[in-house]
XYZ file of C-alpha atoms in Angstrom:
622
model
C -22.750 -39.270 -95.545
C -20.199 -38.752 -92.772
C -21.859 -37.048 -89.586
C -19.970 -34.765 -87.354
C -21.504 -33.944 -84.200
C -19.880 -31.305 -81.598
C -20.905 -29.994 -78.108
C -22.050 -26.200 -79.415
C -23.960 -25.367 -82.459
C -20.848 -22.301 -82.411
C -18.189 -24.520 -82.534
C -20.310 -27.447 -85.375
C -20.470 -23.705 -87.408
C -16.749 -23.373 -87.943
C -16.281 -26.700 -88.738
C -18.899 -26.721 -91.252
C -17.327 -23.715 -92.985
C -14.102 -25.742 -92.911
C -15.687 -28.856 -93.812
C -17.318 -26.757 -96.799
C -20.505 -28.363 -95.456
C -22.347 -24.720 -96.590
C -26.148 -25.710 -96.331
C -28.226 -24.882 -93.595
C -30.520 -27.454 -92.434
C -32.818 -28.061 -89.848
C -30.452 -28.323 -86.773
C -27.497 -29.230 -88.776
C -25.285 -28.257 -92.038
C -24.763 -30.267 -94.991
C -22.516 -30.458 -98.330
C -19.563 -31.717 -98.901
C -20.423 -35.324 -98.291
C -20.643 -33.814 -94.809
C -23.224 -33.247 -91.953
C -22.594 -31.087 -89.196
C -24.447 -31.050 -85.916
C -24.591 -30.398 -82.452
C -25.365 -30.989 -78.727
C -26.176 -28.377 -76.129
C -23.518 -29.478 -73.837
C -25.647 -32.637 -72.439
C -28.524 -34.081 -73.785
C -28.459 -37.287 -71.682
C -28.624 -37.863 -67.989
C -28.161 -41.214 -66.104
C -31.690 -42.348 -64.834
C -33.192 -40.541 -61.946
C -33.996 -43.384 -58.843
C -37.581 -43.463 -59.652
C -36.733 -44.532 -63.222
C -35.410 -47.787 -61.355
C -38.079 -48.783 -59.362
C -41.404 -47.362 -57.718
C -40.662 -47.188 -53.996
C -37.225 -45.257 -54.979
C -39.587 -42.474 -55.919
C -40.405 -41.738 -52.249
C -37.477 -40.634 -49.868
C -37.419 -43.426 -46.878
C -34.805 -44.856 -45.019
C -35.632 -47.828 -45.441
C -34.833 -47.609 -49.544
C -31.083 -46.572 -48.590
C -28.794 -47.458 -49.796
C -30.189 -46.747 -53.582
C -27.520 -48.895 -55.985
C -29.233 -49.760 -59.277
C -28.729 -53.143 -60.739
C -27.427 -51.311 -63.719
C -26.911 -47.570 -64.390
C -29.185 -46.142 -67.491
C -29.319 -43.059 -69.286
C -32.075 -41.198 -70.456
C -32.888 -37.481 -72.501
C -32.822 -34.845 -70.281
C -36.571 -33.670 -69.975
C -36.121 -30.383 -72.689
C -38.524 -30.353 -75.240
C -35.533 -28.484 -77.469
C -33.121 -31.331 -76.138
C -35.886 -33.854 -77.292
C -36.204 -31.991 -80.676
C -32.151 -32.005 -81.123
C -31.847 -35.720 -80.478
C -34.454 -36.815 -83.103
C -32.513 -35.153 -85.547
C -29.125 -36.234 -84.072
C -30.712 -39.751 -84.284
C -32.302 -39.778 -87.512
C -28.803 -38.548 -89.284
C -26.786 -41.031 -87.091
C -28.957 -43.898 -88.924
C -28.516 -43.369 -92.321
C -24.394 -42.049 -91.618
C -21.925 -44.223 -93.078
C -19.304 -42.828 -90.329
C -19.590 -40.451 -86.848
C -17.059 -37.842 -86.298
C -17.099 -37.146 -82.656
C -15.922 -33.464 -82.392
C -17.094 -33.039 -78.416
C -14.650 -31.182 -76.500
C -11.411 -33.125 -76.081
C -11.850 -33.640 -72.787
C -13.243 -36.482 -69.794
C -17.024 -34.502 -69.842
C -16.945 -33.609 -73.761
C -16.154 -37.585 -74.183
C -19.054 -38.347 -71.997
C -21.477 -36.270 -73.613
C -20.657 -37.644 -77.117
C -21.095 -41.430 -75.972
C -24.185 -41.306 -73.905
C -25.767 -39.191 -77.300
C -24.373 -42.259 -79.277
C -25.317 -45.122 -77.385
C -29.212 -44.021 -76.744
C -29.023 -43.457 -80.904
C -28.307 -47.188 -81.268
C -25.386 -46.458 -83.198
C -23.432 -49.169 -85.132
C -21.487 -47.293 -88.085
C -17.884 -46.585 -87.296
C -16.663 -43.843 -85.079
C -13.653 -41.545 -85.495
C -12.267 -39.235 -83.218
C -11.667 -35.163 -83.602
C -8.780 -34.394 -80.601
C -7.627 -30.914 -81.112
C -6.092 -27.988 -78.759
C -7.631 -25.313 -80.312
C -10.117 -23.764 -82.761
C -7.884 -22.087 -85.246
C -8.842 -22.932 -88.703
C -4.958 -24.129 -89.391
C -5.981 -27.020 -85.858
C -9.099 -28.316 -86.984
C -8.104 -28.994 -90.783
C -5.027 -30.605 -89.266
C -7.102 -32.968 -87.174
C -9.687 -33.890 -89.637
C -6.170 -34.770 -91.549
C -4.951 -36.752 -88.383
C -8.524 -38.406 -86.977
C -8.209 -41.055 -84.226
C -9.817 -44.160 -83.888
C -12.422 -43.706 -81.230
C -11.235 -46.508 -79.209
C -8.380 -44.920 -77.876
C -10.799 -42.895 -75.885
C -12.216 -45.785 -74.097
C -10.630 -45.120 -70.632
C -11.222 -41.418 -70.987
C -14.999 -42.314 -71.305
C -14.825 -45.224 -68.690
C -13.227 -42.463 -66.084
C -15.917 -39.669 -66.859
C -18.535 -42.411 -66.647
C -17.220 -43.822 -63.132
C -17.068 -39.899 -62.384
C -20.888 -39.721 -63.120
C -21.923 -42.953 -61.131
C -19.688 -42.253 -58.163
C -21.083 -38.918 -57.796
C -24.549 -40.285 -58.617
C -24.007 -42.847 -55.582
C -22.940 -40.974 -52.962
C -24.905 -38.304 -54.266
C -28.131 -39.933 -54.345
C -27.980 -41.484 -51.447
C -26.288 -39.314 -49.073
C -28.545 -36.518 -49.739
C -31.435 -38.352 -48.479
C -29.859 -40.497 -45.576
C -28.489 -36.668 -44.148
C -31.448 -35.078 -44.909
C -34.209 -37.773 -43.630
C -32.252 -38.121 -40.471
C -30.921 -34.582 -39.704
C -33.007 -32.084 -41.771
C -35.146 -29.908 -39.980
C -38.622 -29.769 -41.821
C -40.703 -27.827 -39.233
C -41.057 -24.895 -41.326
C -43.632 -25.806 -43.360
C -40.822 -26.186 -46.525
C -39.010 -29.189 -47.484
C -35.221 -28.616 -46.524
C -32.642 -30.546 -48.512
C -28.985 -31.257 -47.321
C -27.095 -31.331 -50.112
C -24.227 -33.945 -49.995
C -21.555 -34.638 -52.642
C -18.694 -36.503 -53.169
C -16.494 -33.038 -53.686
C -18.616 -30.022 -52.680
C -18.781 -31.585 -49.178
C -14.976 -31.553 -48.333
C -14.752 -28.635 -50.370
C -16.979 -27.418 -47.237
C -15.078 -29.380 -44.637
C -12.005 -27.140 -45.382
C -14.177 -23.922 -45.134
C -15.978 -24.671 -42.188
C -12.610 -25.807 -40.462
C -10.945 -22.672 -41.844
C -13.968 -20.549 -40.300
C -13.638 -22.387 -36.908
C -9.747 -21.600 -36.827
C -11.140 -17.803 -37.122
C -13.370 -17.725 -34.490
C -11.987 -19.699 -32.050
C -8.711 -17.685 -32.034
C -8.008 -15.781 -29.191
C -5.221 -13.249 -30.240
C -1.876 -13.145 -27.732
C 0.476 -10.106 -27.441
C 4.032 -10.514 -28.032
C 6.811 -7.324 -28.525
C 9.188 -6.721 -30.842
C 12.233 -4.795 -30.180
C 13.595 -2.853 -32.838
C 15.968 0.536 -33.799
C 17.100 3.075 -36.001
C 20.052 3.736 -37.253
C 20.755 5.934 -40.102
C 17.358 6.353 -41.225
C 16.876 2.894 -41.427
C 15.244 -0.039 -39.113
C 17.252 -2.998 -37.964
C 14.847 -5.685 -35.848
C 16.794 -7.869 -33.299
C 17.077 -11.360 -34.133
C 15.693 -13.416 -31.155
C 12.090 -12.280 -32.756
C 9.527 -11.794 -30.217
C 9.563 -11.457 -26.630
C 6.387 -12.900 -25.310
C 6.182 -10.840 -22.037
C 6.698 -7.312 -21.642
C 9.590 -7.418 -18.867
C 11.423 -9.604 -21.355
C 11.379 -7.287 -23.967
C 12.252 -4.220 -21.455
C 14.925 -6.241 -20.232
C 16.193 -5.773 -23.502
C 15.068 -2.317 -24.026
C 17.723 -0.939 -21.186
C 20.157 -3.227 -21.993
C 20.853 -1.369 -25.542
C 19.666 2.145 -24.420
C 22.280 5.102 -24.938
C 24.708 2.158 -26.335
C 26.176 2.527 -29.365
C 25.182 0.561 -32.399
C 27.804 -1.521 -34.430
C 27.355 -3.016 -37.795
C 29.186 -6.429 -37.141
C 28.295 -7.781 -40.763
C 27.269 -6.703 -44.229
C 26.873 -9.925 -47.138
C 25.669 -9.680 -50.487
C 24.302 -12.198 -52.552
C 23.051 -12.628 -55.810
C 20.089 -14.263 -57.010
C 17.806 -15.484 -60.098
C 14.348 -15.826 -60.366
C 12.722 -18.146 -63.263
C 9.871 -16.727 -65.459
C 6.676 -18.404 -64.090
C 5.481 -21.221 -65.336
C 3.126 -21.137 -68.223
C -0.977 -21.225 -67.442
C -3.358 -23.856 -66.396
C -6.914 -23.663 -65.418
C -6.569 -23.419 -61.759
C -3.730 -21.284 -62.023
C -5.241 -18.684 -64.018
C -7.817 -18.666 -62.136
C -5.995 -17.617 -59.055
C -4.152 -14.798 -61.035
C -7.590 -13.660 -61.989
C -9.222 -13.796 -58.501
C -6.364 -11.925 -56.876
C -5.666 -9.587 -59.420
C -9.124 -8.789 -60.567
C -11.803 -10.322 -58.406
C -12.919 -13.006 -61.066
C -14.699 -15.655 -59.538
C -13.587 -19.215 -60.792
C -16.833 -19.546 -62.754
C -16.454 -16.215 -63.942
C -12.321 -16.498 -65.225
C -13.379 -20.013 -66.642
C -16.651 -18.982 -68.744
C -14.444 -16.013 -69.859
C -11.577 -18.283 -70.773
C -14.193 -20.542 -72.553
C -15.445 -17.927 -74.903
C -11.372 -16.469 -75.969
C -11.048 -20.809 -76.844
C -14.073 -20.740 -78.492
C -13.201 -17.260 -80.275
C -9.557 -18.951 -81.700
C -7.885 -16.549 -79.508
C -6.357 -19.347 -77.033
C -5.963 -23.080 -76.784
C -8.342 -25.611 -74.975
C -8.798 -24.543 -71.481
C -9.366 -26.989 -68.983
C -6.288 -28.569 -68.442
C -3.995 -29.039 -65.280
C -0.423 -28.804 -67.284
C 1.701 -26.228 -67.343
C 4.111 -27.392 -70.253
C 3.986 -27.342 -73.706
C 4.507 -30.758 -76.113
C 7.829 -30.812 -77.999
C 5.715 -30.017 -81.174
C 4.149 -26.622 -80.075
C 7.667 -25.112 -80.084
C 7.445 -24.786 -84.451
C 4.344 -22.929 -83.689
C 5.502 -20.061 -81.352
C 7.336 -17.656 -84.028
C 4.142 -17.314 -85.216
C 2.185 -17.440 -82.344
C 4.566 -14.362 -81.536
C 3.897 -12.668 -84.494
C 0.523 -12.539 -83.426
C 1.164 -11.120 -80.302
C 3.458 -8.683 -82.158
C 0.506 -7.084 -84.241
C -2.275 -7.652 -81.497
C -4.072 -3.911 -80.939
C -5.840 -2.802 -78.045
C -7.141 0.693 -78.235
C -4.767 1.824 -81.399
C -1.741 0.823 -78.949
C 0.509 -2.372 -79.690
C 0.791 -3.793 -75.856
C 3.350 -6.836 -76.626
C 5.439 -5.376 -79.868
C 8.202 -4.298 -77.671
C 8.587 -7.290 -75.502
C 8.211 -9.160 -78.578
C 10.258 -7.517 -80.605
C 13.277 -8.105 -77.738
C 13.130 -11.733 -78.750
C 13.670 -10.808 -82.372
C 16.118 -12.186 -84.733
C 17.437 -15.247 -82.968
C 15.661 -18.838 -82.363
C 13.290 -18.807 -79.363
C 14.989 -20.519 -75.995
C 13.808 -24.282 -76.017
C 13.847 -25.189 -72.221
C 12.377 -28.130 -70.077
C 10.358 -26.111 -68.058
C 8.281 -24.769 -71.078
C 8.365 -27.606 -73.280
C 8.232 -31.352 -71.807
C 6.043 -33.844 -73.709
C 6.233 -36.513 -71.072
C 4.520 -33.807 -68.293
C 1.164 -33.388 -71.061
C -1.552 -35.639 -71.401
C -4.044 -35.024 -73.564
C -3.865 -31.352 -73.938
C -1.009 -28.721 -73.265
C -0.979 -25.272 -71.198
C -3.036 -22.490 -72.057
C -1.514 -20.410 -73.984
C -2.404 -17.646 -77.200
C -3.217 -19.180 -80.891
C -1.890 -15.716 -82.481
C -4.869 -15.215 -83.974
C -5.672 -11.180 -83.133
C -8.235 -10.692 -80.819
C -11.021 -7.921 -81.482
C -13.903 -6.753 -80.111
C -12.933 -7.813 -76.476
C -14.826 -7.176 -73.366
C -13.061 -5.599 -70.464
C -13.385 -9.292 -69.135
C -11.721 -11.084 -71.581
C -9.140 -8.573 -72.457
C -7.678 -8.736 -68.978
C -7.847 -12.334 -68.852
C -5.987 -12.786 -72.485
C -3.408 -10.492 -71.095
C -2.610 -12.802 -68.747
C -1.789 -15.373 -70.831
C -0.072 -13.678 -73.483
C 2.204 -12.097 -71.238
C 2.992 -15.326 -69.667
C 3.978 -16.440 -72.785
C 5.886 -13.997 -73.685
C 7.627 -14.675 -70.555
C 8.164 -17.483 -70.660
C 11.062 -17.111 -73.212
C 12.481 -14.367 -71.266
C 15.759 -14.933 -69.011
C 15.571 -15.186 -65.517
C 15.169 -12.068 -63.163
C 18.380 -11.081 -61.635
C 18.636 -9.451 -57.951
C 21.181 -8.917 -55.152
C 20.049 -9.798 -51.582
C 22.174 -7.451 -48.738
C 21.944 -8.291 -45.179
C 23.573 -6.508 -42.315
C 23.913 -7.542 -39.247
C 24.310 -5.342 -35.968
C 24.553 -5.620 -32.195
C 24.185 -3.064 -28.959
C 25.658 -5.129 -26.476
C 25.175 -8.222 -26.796
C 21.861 -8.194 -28.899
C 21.613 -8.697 -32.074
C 20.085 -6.902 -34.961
C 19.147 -7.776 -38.735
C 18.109 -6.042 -42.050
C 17.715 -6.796 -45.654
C 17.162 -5.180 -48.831
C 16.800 -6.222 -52.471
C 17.880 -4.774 -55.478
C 16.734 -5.867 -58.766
C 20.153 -5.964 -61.095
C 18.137 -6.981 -64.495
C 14.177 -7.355 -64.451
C 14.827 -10.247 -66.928
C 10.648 -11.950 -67.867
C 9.731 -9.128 -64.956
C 9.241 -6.354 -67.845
C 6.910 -8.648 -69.481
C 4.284 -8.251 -66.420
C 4.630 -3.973 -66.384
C 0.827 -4.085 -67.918
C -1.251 -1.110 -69.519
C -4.200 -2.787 -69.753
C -5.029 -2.950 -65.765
C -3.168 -7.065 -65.067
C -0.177 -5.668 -63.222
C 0.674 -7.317 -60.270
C 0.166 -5.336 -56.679
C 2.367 -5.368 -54.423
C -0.065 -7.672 -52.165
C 0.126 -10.024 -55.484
C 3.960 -10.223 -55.806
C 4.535 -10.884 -52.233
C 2.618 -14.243 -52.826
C 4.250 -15.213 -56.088
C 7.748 -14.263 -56.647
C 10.873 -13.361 -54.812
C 12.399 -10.756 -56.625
C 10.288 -8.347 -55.843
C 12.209 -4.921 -55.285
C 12.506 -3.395 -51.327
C 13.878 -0.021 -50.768
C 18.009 0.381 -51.423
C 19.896 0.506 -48.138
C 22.384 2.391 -47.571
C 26.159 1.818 -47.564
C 26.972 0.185 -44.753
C 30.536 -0.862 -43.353
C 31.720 -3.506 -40.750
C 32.578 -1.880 -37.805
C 31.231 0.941 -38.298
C 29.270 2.538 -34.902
C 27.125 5.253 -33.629
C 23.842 6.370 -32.551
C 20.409 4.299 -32.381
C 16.552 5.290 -31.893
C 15.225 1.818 -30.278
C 11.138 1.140 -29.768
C 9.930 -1.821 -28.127
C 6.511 -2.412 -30.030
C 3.259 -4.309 -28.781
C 1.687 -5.955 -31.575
C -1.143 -8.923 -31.320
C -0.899 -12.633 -33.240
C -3.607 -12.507 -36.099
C -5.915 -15.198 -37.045
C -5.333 -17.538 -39.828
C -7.083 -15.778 -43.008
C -10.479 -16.551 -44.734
C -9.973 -18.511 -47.688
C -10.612 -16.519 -50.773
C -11.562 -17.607 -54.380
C -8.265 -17.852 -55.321
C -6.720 -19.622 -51.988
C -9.795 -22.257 -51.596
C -8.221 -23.391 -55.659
C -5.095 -23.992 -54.800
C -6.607 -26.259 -51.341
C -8.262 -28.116 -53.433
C -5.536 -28.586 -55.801
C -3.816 -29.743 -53.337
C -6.297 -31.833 -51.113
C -6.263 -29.241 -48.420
C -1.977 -29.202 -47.853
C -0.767 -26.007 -47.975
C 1.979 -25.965 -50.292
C 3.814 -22.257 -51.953
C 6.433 -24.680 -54.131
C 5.502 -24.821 -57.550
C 6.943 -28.501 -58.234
C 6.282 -29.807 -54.984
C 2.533 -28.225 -55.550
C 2.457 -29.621 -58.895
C 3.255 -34.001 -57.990
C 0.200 -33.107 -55.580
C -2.199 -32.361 -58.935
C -3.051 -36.157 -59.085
C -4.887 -36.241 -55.445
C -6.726 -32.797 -55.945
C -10.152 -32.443 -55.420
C -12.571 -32.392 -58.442
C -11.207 -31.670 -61.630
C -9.761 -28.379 -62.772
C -13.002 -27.615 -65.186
C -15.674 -28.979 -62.666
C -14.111 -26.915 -59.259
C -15.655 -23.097 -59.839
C -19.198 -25.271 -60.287
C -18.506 -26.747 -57.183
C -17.736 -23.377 -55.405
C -20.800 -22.115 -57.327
C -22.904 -24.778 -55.898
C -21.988 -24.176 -52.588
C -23.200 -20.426 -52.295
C -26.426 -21.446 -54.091
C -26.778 -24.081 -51.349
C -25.733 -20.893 -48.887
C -23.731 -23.206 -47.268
C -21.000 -20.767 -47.860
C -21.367 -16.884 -48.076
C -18.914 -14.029 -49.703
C -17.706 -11.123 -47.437
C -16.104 -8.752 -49.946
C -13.063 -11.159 -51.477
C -13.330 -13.434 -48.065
C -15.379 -17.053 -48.245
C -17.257 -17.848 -45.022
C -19.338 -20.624 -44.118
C -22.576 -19.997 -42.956
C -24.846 -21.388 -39.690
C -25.975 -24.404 -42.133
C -22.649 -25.384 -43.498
C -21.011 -25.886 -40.446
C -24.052 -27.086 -38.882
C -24.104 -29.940 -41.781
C -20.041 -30.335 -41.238
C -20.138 -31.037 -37.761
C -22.599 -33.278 -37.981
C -21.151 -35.397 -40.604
C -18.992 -37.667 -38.604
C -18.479 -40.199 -41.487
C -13.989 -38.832 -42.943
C -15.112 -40.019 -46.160
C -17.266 -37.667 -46.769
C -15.585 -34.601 -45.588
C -12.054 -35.696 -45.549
C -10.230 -33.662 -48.381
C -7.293 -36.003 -48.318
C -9.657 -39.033 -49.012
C -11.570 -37.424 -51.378
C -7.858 -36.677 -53.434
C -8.042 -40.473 -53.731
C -10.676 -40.874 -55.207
C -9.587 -38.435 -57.797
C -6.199 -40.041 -58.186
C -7.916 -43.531 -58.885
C -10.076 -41.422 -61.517
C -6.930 -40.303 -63.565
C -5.737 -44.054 -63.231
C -8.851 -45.212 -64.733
C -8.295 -42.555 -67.466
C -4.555 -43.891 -67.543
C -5.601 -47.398 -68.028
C -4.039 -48.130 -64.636
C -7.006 -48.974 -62.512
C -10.207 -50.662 -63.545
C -13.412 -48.864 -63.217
C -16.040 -51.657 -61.543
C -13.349 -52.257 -58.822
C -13.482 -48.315 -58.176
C -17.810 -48.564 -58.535
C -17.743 -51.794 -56.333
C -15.184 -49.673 -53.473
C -17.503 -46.756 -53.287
C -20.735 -49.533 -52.992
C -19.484 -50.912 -50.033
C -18.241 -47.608 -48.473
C -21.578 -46.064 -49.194
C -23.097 -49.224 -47.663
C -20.992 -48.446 -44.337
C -22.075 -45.014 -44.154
C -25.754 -45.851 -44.495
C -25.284 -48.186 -41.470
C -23.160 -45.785 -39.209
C -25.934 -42.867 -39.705
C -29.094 -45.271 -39.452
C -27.250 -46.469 -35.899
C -26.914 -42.803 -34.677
C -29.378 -42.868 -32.050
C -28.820 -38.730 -31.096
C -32.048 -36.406 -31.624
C -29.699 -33.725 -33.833
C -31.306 -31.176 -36.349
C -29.905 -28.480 -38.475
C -31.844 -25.699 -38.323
C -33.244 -23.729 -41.340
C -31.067 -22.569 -44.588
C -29.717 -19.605 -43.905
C -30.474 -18.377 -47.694
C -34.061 -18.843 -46.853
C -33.668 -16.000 -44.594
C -30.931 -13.918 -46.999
C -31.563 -11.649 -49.718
């Protein structure tokens, strides 16, 4: 018999069916010369530090730093996990060949191998890599299996993953919490420490500070009117108020003279196609998703055929999609919401000529192991609210993404009183181009709040004709306004800064040669901002992400940069994808993160201060 195992007794379903492996059986299908089972995501665990030795059982100083002689894995204490794995076992024993069908991806390679090595298994092992569920992409890579050793870095990476964050995990944990905890209220308070949640913090607690440690300043701005509409001088503010009514009486009861009027045209590019972190961005701003929320939702439309495999951090497409999207857009084409047809007239626009085959869609070289997100063109039915606004995201991007650019004509006019200076600008969108893919009945257009941070083409009221040299009348105003604080990261802003190890970047390309040194991966970072609110470390004020008493408490007094630096931390990651790349080699990055973990150990043991944090806030909140 040939054994297939996958991560969800969902997903082992539909490839039974394929597989023709029709009988049901206790926790697994059969027929076929087929048998089909499952995990529950994982089933193994590496050991806990009691499972080591004795003393590591008790939390002491003295035991720190914990670093096992060996890492172990062991069932996760379940009694259904315990059931699961006796049958996984018992099949694996008697199989004349494994299937691996885990998600293609670092954790679903992880939770395949540590299943297979506590089974003892020795048959051969063949690997399922597909992109999405569609009946048509699993029967093509049952046709096309790989050998399971050319996942061997892609395990070796999630596995130095696991012990890294084990390590400093582990240990940190009960160094910060032994030394700085503050027990005296009759409960057992835990600082949490991890290798990405804690810069994650860093950047929120530093963010916070920013906030409340601003002290707004006022400044003037001296503008006028002419012809119904507003020209603002171009020395920008005056920082005193006799400067700016200097000014103010200088171009009083003068006339006003347009000195300059330019036009120039301009193109914006559809956006780029989907990834993870991306869409979840669109989703927070647009909708209010929270990362966890956009990513289970984007799990279940994978799961339900409707769109590829989801946790990638690629925005292009292989050469070999590009066969696929006629009928990908066919799909699209008949998709009903409601008895309405949303995409059949934007689709229908690209009818009856060959799609547009650019770089910036399709690039094999820029996709790893799995491509962008985009739709299978299977039809979707029976869609939440949820996961109908989140698969209109991504069909419309598609769709878009074939689309010519968005045309638009820039005018800006220039005028001076005296010997001041004045500016204006308007925008006028010539030919909306992808744009009239986003105009969205089912509730995903853009705001205007929304367009300002992603495109440029976004339309501003006409101006009128203007000519040069043209004079008369002015209303001028001389306006007090205050400097604002830097803004609270939200959902969707704290993604992109840890995309980007903290660096605040808008440019798309620039943003995306900064993927490598991110912080966690795209799949694991809404758990991470999910752990940090159950920690209440961090707290949500309406879209805004604050850090509470305890987080920055625990950030200030973490003096060691490895631990909260988000630029360090990108590293780390970057040496992770070179493990996966067969670039770096996975003891040397265990044996770096030994000795650093060593160092910190010593640096906190030698603190000689008498500093506590006080109790968790979320003991106190409801």
């Amino acid at each position: 018999m040939i054994v297939c195992i996958a991560e969800k007794p969902s997903v082992a379903k539909d490839i039974a069916r394929i597989l023709g492996a029709n009988k049901a059986c206790n926790s697994y299908m059969e027929g076929n010369n087929y048998q089909v089972t499952w995990t529950f995501g994982h089933l193994c665990e590496l050991k806990e530090p009691n499972d080591y030795f004795t003393n590591w059982k008790y939390w002491s100083l003295a035991a720190l730093p914990m670093i096992p002689p060996r890492f172990g894995i062991k069932l996760i204490e379940d009694e259904g996990i315990k059931k699961q794995f006796a049958v996984i076992e018992k099949l694996y024993q008697s199989a004349e060949m494994i299937i691996n069908c885990g998600d293609a991806g670092q954790e679903g390679e992880l939770i395949q191998r540590w299943v297979m090595q506590k089974a003892g298994v020795k048959c051969p092992v063949k690997r399922l890599w597909i992109s999405s569920m569609t009946d048509e992409a699993i029967r093509e890579g049952f046709a096309n299996l790989k050998e399971q050793e050319q996942y061997q870095p892609l395990y070796l990476a999630g596995l130095s993953r696991a012990i890294g964050d084990w390590l400093l995990g582990m240990n940190a944990t009960r160094l910060y919490t032994l030394k700085y905890g503050n027990n005296s209220y009759g409960r057992g308070q835990v600082l949490s420490i991890g290798r990405v949640q804690t810069p994650t913090l860093a950047l929120i607690v530093q963010r916070q500070k920013e906030i409340d440690n601003f002290k707004p300043e006022p400044y003037w701005v001296l503008a006028t009117v002419y012809r119904d509409t507003q020209f603002t001088a171009t020395k920008g503010k005056f920082t005193s108020k006799e400067e700016g009514e200097k000014a103010f009486s200088t171009i009083e009861g003068k006339p006003f003279t347009i000195t300059s009027v330019a036009k120039k045209k301009g193109a914006e590019q559809p956006k780029q196609l989907y990834d993870l972190t991306s869409l979840q961005v669109d989703c927070n701003r647009k909708f209010g998703f929270s990362a966890e929320m956009t990513l289970n939702t984007i799990q279940t439309l994978y799961e339900r055929k409707l769109t590829t495999y989801p946790r990638v951090d690629t925005q292009f497409l292989s050469d070999d999609i590009y066969p696929k999207c006629p009928q990908i857009m066919n799909g699209l084409f008949q998709t009903t919401f409601a008895g309405k047809k949303p995409y059949a007239d934007i689709v229908k626009t690209l009818g009856g000529k060959p799609l547009p085959k650019t770089k910036r869609v399709f690039d094999s070289s820029k996709v790893t192991d799995h491509h962008a997100i985009i739709p299978t063109g299977v039809l979707p039915q029976g869609l939440t609210d949820a996961e109908q606004k989140v698969y209109d995201l991504i069909a419309r991007r598609f769709i878009a993404a074939f689309y010519p650019d968005c045309k638009f004509s820039t005018t800006t006019v220039l005028g001076k009183v005296d010997e001041i200076e004045f500016k204006v600008s308007g925008k006028e969108i010539l030919d909306l181009g992808w744009r009239v893919c986003t105009d969205t009945p089912t509730g995903s257009s853009s705001t205007p709040a929304d367009d300002s941070q992603e495109g440029t083409a976004t339309a501003s009221p006409l101006l009128p004709t203007f000519k040069k040299g043209e004079s008369g009348p002015h209303t001028p105003t001389l306006t007090e306004k205050q400097t604002t604080p830097p803004k609270h990261y939200t959902e969707a802003s704290l993604l992109r800064a840890m995309e980007t190890a903290g660096k605040f970047v808008e440019d798309e390309t620039l943003r995306a040669a900064m993927k490598e040194n991110g912080i966690g991966r795209p799949s694991s970072r809404a758990g991470i901002i999910e752990t940090l609110f159950k920690r209440h470390y961090i707290r949500r004020k309406r879209k805004n992400i604050e850090a509470t008493e305890t987080g920055i408490a625990l950030i200030d007094t973490i003096h060691e940069k490895l631990l909260t630096s988000a630029e360090l931390t990108g590293i780390w990651e970057k040496k992770l994808r070179d493990i996966e790349a067969k670039k770096y080699d996975a003891s040397q990055f265990i044996n770096e993160l030994k000795e650093q973990l060593t160092n910190i150990v010593n640096d906190v043991l030698a603190d000689n201060s008498t500093r506590k944090i006080g109790e968790v806030e979320g003991n106190k909140e409801k």
